[in-house]
Amino acid sequence: MEKQILEITERTEFGKGASRRMRREGGLPVVVYGHGEDPKHYVVNYHDAFLMVRGNANALVTLKSDATEQLVMVKDVQRNPLTRSIEHMDLLRVKAGEKVAVEVPVVVEGEPAGDAIATIELMVLPVEVPVQEIPEAIVVDVEGVEDGTNITIADVKFPADVTTDLPEDEVVVVVAVPQVEALPEPEEGVTEEGGATEAPAEDAE
């Protein structure tokens, strides 16, 4: 895994106004906690942080200052509900080799047989994994899988050292041909658009 480094500076101003000013200047407020130490508040470069978490909710990052380096994992990202821009990040202190509990997204790969399609029932899987081996996704192969197949936890090929406490019969992906409901026949005297049909005109005498 390529080492991702974020330069940090200690945060000295707090409050909504200070946070907005910080973001306008290209900074992002973060808090670092865990391993029995007091939480620490820092500022990192917004653009660098954005690139690190894009598509990877469990990004592993090395925080670097003039004096120290600290390995952390992204634990939570708060975004603006309208613009979706990042407003704050929570970072968890970790140590190389330790196992962590994370949620990893599920993606499907391949094409099922015939007209069947794959529907993901569990969008994320809770797993335990060494912190430096966290996968970006759990891949489920549906190539050639027949209609009516339920792919369960027991069928998923997890990467090495990745485990889950979910039961083996938990359904992760369903492969099935979509069922198209037939439209009801229009009632007599009613058109498909819902209007009444005109009665045939009687012959004029």
PDB file of C-alpha atoms in Angstrom:
ATOM      1  CA  MET A   1       0.000   0.000   0.000  1.00  0.00           C
ATOM      2  CA  GLU A   2       1.348   3.405  -0.971  1.00  0.00           C
ATOM      3  CA  LYS A   3       2.045   5.566   2.059  1.00  0.00           C
ATOM      4  CA  GLN A   4      -0.286   8.550   2.245  1.00  0.00           C
ATOM      5  CA  ILE A   5       1.041  11.516   4.205  1.00  0.00           C
ATOM      6  CA  LEU A   6      -0.849  14.539   5.512  1.00  0.00           C
ATOM      7  CA  GLU A   7       1.051  17.471   6.943  1.00  0.00           C
ATOM      8  CA  ILE A   8      -0.586  18.740  10.134  1.00  0.00           C
ATOM      9  CA  THR A   9      -0.511  21.957  12.124  1.00  0.00           C
ATOM     10  CA  GLU A  10      -2.005  22.338  15.567  1.00  0.00           C
ATOM     11  CA  ARG A  11      -5.412  23.974  15.611  1.00  0.00           C
ATOM     12  CA  THR A  12      -5.578  27.044  17.844  1.00  0.00           C
ATOM     13  CA  GLU A  13      -8.927  28.613  16.858  1.00  0.00           C
ATOM     14  CA  PHE A  14     -12.298  26.993  17.387  1.00  0.00           C
ATOM     15  CA  GLY A  15     -15.931  27.713  16.607  1.00  0.00           C
ATOM     16  CA  LYS A  16     -18.002  27.836  13.424  1.00  0.00           C
ATOM     17  CA  GLY A  17     -16.542  31.128  12.255  1.00  0.00           C
ATOM     18  CA  ALA A  18     -12.980  29.872  12.653  1.00  0.00           C
ATOM     19  CA  SER A  19     -13.846  26.634  10.818  1.00  0.00           C
ATOM     20  CA  ARG A  20     -15.392  28.499   7.878  1.00  0.00           C
ATOM     21  CA  ARG A  21     -12.367  30.788   7.632  1.00  0.00           C
ATOM     22  CA  MET A  22     -10.063  27.787   7.780  1.00  0.00           C
ATOM     23  CA  ARG A  23     -11.863  26.066   4.897  1.00  0.00           C
ATOM     24  CA  ARG A  24     -11.855  29.261   2.806  1.00  0.00           C
ATOM     25  CA  GLU A  25      -8.081  29.303   3.200  1.00  0.00           C
ATOM     26  CA  GLY A  26      -7.781  25.687   1.996  1.00  0.00           C
ATOM     27  CA  GLY A  27      -7.592  24.013   5.385  1.00  0.00           C
ATOM     28  CA  LEU A  28      -9.670  21.243   6.938  1.00  0.00           C
ATOM     29  CA  PRO A  29     -10.196  20.720  10.692  1.00  0.00           C
ATOM     30  CA  VAL A  30      -9.592  17.182  11.982  1.00  0.00           C
ATOM     31  CA  VAL A  31      -9.617  15.516  15.384  1.00  0.00           C
ATOM     32  CA  VAL A  32      -7.360  12.571  16.274  1.00  0.00           C
ATOM     33  CA  TYR A  33      -8.322  10.185  19.086  1.00  0.00           C
ATOM     34  CA  GLY A  34      -7.867   6.618  20.334  1.00  0.00           C
ATOM     35  CA  HIS A  35      -5.332   4.364  22.071  1.00  0.00           C
ATOM     36  CA  GLY A  36      -6.098   5.943  25.434  1.00  0.00           C
ATOM     37  CA  GLU A  37      -4.621   9.323  24.516  1.00  0.00           C
ATOM     38  CA  ASP A  38      -6.370  12.675  24.699  1.00  0.00           C
ATOM     39  CA  PRO A  39      -8.003  13.912  21.499  1.00  0.00           C
ATOM     40  CA  LYS A  40      -5.864  16.304  19.460  1.00  0.00           C
ATOM     41  CA  HIS A  41      -7.137  18.955  17.045  1.00  0.00           C
ATOM     42  CA  TYR A  42      -5.237  19.744  13.860  1.00  0.00           C
ATOM     43  CA  VAL A  43      -5.550  21.420  10.487  1.00  0.00           C
ATOM     44  CA  VAL A  44      -4.662  19.604   7.244  1.00  0.00           C
ATOM     45  CA  ASN A  45      -4.707  20.572   3.573  1.00  0.00           C
ATOM     46  CA  TYR A  46      -8.261  20.193   2.271  1.00  0.00           C
ATOM     47  CA  HIS A  47      -7.350  19.091  -1.250  1.00  0.00           C
ATOM     48  CA  ASP A  48      -4.869  16.460  -0.063  1.00  0.00           C
ATOM     49  CA  ALA A  49      -7.378  15.053   2.429  1.00  0.00           C
ATOM     50  CA  PHE A  50     -10.157  15.018  -0.177  1.00  0.00           C
ATOM     51  CA  LEU A  51      -8.046  12.964  -2.580  1.00  0.00           C
ATOM     52  CA  MET A  52      -7.148  10.460   0.137  1.00  0.00           C
ATOM     53  CA  VAL A  53     -10.737   9.686   1.152  1.00  0.00           C
ATOM     54  CA  ARG A  54     -12.257   9.814  -2.333  1.00  0.00           C
ATOM     55  CA  GLY A  55     -13.609   6.313  -2.930  1.00  0.00           C
ATOM     56  CA  ASN A  56     -12.001   4.966   0.253  1.00  0.00           C
ATOM     57  CA  ALA A  57     -13.971   5.495   3.447  1.00  0.00           C
ATOM     58  CA  ASN A  58     -11.357   3.615   5.515  1.00  0.00           C
ATOM     59  CA  ALA A  59      -8.253   5.387   4.218  1.00  0.00           C
ATOM     60  CA  LEU A  60      -5.026   4.825   6.148  1.00  0.00           C
ATOM     61  CA  VAL A  61      -3.017   8.019   6.572  1.00  0.00           C
ATOM     62  CA  THR A  62       0.269   9.063   8.167  1.00  0.00           C
ATOM     63  CA  LEU A  63       0.008  12.422   9.910  1.00  0.00           C
ATOM     64  CA  LYS A  64       3.307  14.280   9.862  1.00  0.00           C
ATOM     65  CA  SER A  65       4.532  17.279  11.790  1.00  0.00           C
ATOM     66  CA  ASP A  66       8.012  18.679  12.312  1.00  0.00           C
ATOM     67  CA  ALA A  67       8.576  16.342  15.258  1.00  0.00           C
ATOM     68  CA  THR A  68       6.495  13.192  14.818  1.00  0.00           C
ATOM     69  CA  GLU A  69       4.576  10.851  12.542  1.00  0.00           C
ATOM     70  CA  GLN A  70       1.312   9.197  13.575  1.00  0.00           C
ATOM     71  CA  LEU A  71      -0.555   6.419  11.736  1.00  0.00           C
ATOM     72  CA  VAL A  72      -4.322   7.001  11.677  1.00  0.00           C
ATOM     73  CA  MET A  73      -7.386   5.605   9.963  1.00  0.00           C
ATOM     74  CA  VAL A  74     -10.241   7.747   8.690  1.00  0.00           C
ATOM     75  CA  LYS A  75     -13.171   6.966  10.985  1.00  0.00           C
ATOM     76  CA  ASP A  76     -15.763   9.555  10.028  1.00  0.00           C
ATOM     77  CA  VAL A  77     -16.155  12.254   7.378  1.00  0.00           C
ATOM     78  CA  GLN A  78     -18.694  15.029   7.924  1.00  0.00           C
ATOM     79  CA  ARG A  79     -19.936  16.655   4.727  1.00  0.00           C
ATOM     80  CA  ASN A  80     -22.060  19.665   3.925  1.00  0.00           C
ATOM     81  CA  PRO A  81     -25.547  18.251   3.145  1.00  0.00           C
ATOM     82  CA  LEU A  82     -25.979  20.570   0.155  1.00  0.00           C
ATOM     83  CA  THR A  83     -22.538  20.900  -1.441  1.00  0.00           C
ATOM     84  CA  ARG A  84     -21.166  17.520  -0.191  1.00  0.00           C
ATOM     85  CA  SER A  85     -17.858  19.239   0.522  1.00  0.00           C
ATOM     86  CA  ILE A  86     -15.944  17.886   3.526  1.00  0.00           C
ATOM     87  CA  GLU A  87     -16.322  19.991   6.670  1.00  0.00           C
ATOM     88  CA  HIS A  88     -14.543  17.851   9.273  1.00  0.00           C
ATOM     89  CA  MET A  89     -12.837  14.476   9.698  1.00  0.00           C
ATOM     90  CA  ASP A  90     -12.430  12.143  12.678  1.00  0.00           C
ATOM     91  CA  LEU A  91      -9.189  10.151  12.622  1.00  0.00           C
ATOM     92  CA  LEU A  92      -8.474   7.085  14.771  1.00  0.00           C
ATOM     93  CA  ARG A  93      -4.970   6.364  16.032  1.00  0.00           C
ATOM     94  CA  VAL A  94      -3.826   2.890  14.968  1.00  0.00           C
ATOM     95  CA  LYS A  95      -0.681   0.795  15.092  1.00  0.00           C
ATOM     96  CA  ALA A  96       0.809  -1.221  12.260  1.00  0.00           C
ATOM     97  CA  GLY A  97      -0.416  -4.818  12.358  1.00  0.00           C
ATOM     98  CA  GLU A  98      -3.348  -4.335  14.712  1.00  0.00           C
ATOM     99  CA  LYS A  99      -6.789  -5.549  13.663  1.00  0.00           C
ATOM    100  CA  VAL A 100      -9.603  -3.053  13.291  1.00  0.00           C
ATOM    101  CA  ALA A 101     -13.349  -3.341  12.767  1.00  0.00           C
ATOM    102  CA  VAL A 102     -14.510  -1.533   9.631  1.00  0.00           C
ATOM    103  CA  GLU A 103     -17.336  -1.595   7.106  1.00  0.00           C
ATOM    104  CA  VAL A 104     -16.278  -2.364   3.545  1.00  0.00           C
ATOM    105  CA  PRO A 105     -18.562  -1.774   0.518  1.00  0.00           C
ATOM    106  CA  VAL A 106     -19.695  -4.673  -1.678  1.00  0.00           C
ATOM    107  CA  VAL A 107     -19.255  -4.524  -5.464  1.00  0.00           C
ATOM    108  CA  VAL A 108     -20.284  -7.093  -8.071  1.00  0.00           C
ATOM    109  CA  GLU A 109     -18.126  -8.208 -10.977  1.00  0.00           C
ATOM    110  CA  GLY A 110     -19.136 -10.059 -14.131  1.00  0.00           C
ATOM    111  CA  GLU A 111     -22.422 -10.738 -15.914  1.00  0.00           C
ATOM    112  CA  PRO A 112     -25.046 -13.277 -14.740  1.00  0.00           C
ATOM    113  CA  ALA A 113     -26.426 -15.880 -17.159  1.00  0.00           C
ATOM    114  CA  GLY A 114     -29.242 -14.975 -19.537  1.00  0.00           C
ATOM    115  CA  ASP A 115     -31.448 -12.043 -18.610  1.00  0.00           C
ATOM    116  CA  ALA A 116     -30.709 -12.238 -14.892  1.00  0.00           C
ATOM    117  CA  ILE A 117     -29.342  -9.255 -13.000  1.00  0.00           C
ATOM    118  CA  ALA A 118     -27.445  -9.033  -9.713  1.00  0.00           C
ATOM    119  CA  THR A 119     -28.964  -7.070  -6.828  1.00  0.00           C
ATOM    120  CA  ILE A 120     -26.804  -6.228  -3.828  1.00  0.00           C
ATOM    121  CA  GLU A 121     -28.685  -6.956  -0.592  1.00  0.00           C
ATOM    122  CA  LEU A 122     -25.871  -5.906   1.773  1.00  0.00           C
ATOM    123  CA  MET A 123     -24.230  -2.704   0.572  1.00  0.00           C
ATOM    124  CA  VAL A 124     -21.435  -2.945   3.169  1.00  0.00           C
ATOM    125  CA  LEU A 125     -19.977  -5.818   5.180  1.00  0.00           C
ATOM    126  CA  PRO A 126     -18.680  -5.437   8.738  1.00  0.00           C
ATOM    127  CA  VAL A 127     -15.250  -7.073   8.854  1.00  0.00           C
ATOM    128  CA  GLU A 128     -12.130  -7.335  10.984  1.00  0.00           C
ATOM    129  CA  VAL A 129      -8.814  -6.943   9.199  1.00  0.00           C
ATOM    130  CA  PRO A 130      -5.207  -5.875   9.866  1.00  0.00           C
ATOM    131  CA  VAL A 131      -5.191  -2.103   9.542  1.00  0.00           C
ATOM    132  CA  GLN A 132      -2.684  -2.083   6.690  1.00  0.00           C
ATOM    133  CA  GLU A 133      -4.666  -4.667   4.703  1.00  0.00           C
ATOM    134  CA  ILE A 134      -8.089  -3.003   4.584  1.00  0.00           C
ATOM    135  CA  PRO A 135      -9.603  -3.645   1.131  1.00  0.00           C
ATOM    136  CA  GLU A 136     -11.382  -0.816  -0.646  1.00  0.00           C
ATOM    137  CA  ALA A 137     -14.218  -3.240  -1.522  1.00  0.00           C
ATOM    138  CA  ILE A 138     -15.361  -6.848  -1.191  1.00  0.00           C
ATOM    139  CA  VAL A 139     -15.801  -8.192  -4.724  1.00  0.00           C
ATOM    140  CA  VAL A 140     -18.563 -10.705  -5.488  1.00  0.00           C
ATOM    141  CA  ASP A 141     -18.161 -12.523  -8.822  1.00  0.00           C
ATOM    142  CA  VAL A 142     -21.516 -13.112 -10.579  1.00  0.00           C
ATOM    143  CA  GLU A 143     -20.124 -14.190 -13.964  1.00  0.00           C
ATOM    144  CA  GLY A 144     -22.464 -16.845 -15.422  1.00  0.00           C
ATOM    145  CA  VAL A 145     -24.503 -17.205 -12.222  1.00  0.00           C
ATOM    146  CA  GLU A 146     -27.979 -18.601 -12.943  1.00  0.00           C
ATOM    147  CA  ASP A 147     -31.361 -17.034 -12.270  1.00  0.00           C
ATOM    148  CA  GLY A 148     -32.660 -17.681  -8.751  1.00  0.00           C
ATOM    149  CA  THR A 149     -29.238 -17.842  -7.057  1.00  0.00           C
ATOM    150  CA  ASN A 150     -28.639 -16.336  -3.616  1.00  0.00           C
ATOM    151  CA  ILE A 151     -24.982 -15.592  -2.953  1.00  0.00           C
ATOM    152  CA  THR A 152     -24.370 -15.812   0.798  1.00  0.00           C
ATOM    153  CA  ILE A 153     -21.493 -14.981   3.126  1.00  0.00           C
ATOM    154  CA  ALA A 154     -20.324 -18.576   2.725  1.00  0.00           C
ATOM    155  CA  ASP A 155     -19.948 -18.007  -1.040  1.00  0.00           C
ATOM    156  CA  VAL A 156     -17.954 -14.765  -0.767  1.00  0.00           C
ATOM    157  CA  LYS A 157     -14.217 -15.052  -1.341  1.00  0.00           C
ATOM    158  CA  PHE A 158     -12.761 -12.732   1.271  1.00  0.00           C
ATOM    159  CA  PRO A 159      -9.194 -11.441   0.934  1.00  0.00           C
ATOM    160  CA  ALA A 160      -6.600 -13.013   3.206  1.00  0.00           C
ATOM    161  CA  ASP A 161      -6.913 -12.084   6.902  1.00  0.00           C
ATOM    162  CA  VAL A 162     -10.375 -10.528   6.385  1.00  0.00           C
ATOM    163  CA  THR A 163     -13.066 -12.053   8.597  1.00  0.00           C
ATOM    164  CA  THR A 164     -16.696 -11.278   9.419  1.00  0.00           C
ATOM    165  CA  ASP A 165     -19.067 -12.261  12.220  1.00  0.00           C
ATOM    166  CA  LEU A 166     -22.084 -12.356   9.906  1.00  0.00           C
ATOM    167  CA  PRO A 167     -23.772 -15.792   9.656  1.00  0.00           C
ATOM    168  CA  GLU A 168     -22.757 -17.911   6.670  1.00  0.00           C
ATOM    169  CA  ASP A 169     -26.339 -18.015   5.345  1.00  0.00           C
ATOM    170  CA  GLU A 170     -26.672 -14.201   5.262  1.00  0.00           C
ATOM    171  CA  VAL A 171     -27.606 -13.219   1.683  1.00  0.00           C
ATOM    172  CA  VAL A 172     -25.237 -10.709   0.117  1.00  0.00           C
ATOM    173  CA  VAL A 173     -26.301 -10.695  -3.551  1.00  0.00           C
ATOM    174  CA  VAL A 174     -29.421 -12.012  -5.299  1.00  0.00           C
ATOM    175  CA  VAL A 175     -29.288 -13.038  -8.964  1.00  0.00           C
ATOM    176  CA  ALA A 176     -32.682 -13.115 -10.665  1.00  0.00           C
ATOM    177  CA  VAL A 177     -34.526 -12.227 -13.844  1.00  0.00           C
ATOM    178  CA  PRO A 178     -36.603  -9.084 -13.232  1.00  0.00           C
ATOM    179  CA  GLN A 179     -40.328  -9.823 -13.069  1.00  0.00           C
ATOM    180  CA  VAL A 180     -42.461  -7.542 -15.210  1.00  0.00           C
ATOM    181  CA  GLU A 181     -46.035  -7.248 -14.010  1.00  0.00           C
ATOM    182  CA  ALA A 182     -48.628  -7.429 -16.762  1.00  0.00           C
ATOM    183  CA  LEU A 183     -50.836  -4.358 -17.038  1.00  0.00           C
ATOM    184  CA  PRO A 184     -54.508  -5.067 -16.230  1.00  0.00           C
ATOM    185  CA  GLU A 185     -56.856  -5.239 -19.168  1.00  0.00           C
ATOM    186  CA  PRO A 186     -58.936  -2.032 -19.522  1.00  0.00           C
ATOM    187  CA  GLU A 187     -62.513  -2.390 -18.361  1.00  0.00           C
ATOM    188  CA  GLU A 188     -65.191  -2.574 -21.004  1.00  0.00           C
ATOM    189  CA  GLY A 189     -66.233   0.903 -22.037  1.00  0.00           C
ATOM    190  CA  VAL A 190     -62.991   2.468 -20.738  1.00  0.00           C
ATOM    191  CA  THR A 191     -59.953   3.351 -22.837  1.00  0.00           C
ATOM    192  CA  GLU A 192     -56.365   2.621 -21.733  1.00  0.00           C
ATOM    193  CA  GLU A 193     -56.044   6.318 -20.884  1.00  0.00           C
ATOM    194  CA  GLY A 194     -58.963   5.990 -18.474  1.00  0.00           C
ATOM    195  CA  GLY A 195     -61.573   7.806 -20.542  1.00  0.00           C
ATOM    196  CA  ALA A 196     -64.929   6.381 -21.511  1.00  0.00           C
ATOM    197  CA  THR A 197     -65.371   5.041 -25.019  1.00  0.00           C
ATOM    198  CA  GLU A 198     -68.095   6.537 -27.166  1.00  0.00           C
ATOM    199  CA  ALA A 199     -71.105   4.368 -27.743  1.00  0.00           C
ATOM    200  CA  PRO A 200     -71.676   3.582 -31.417  1.00  0.00           C
ATOM    201  CA  ALA A 201     -74.119   6.019 -33.014  1.00  0.00           C
ATOM    202  CA  GLU A 202     -77.503   4.561 -33.939  1.00  0.00           C
ATOM    203  CA  ASP A 203     -78.433   4.716 -37.603  1.00  0.00           C
ATOM    204  CA  ALA A 204     -80.489   7.754 -38.333  1.00  0.00           C
ATOM    205  CA  GLU A 205     -84.002   7.022 -39.404  1.00  0.00           C
TER     206      GLU A 205
END
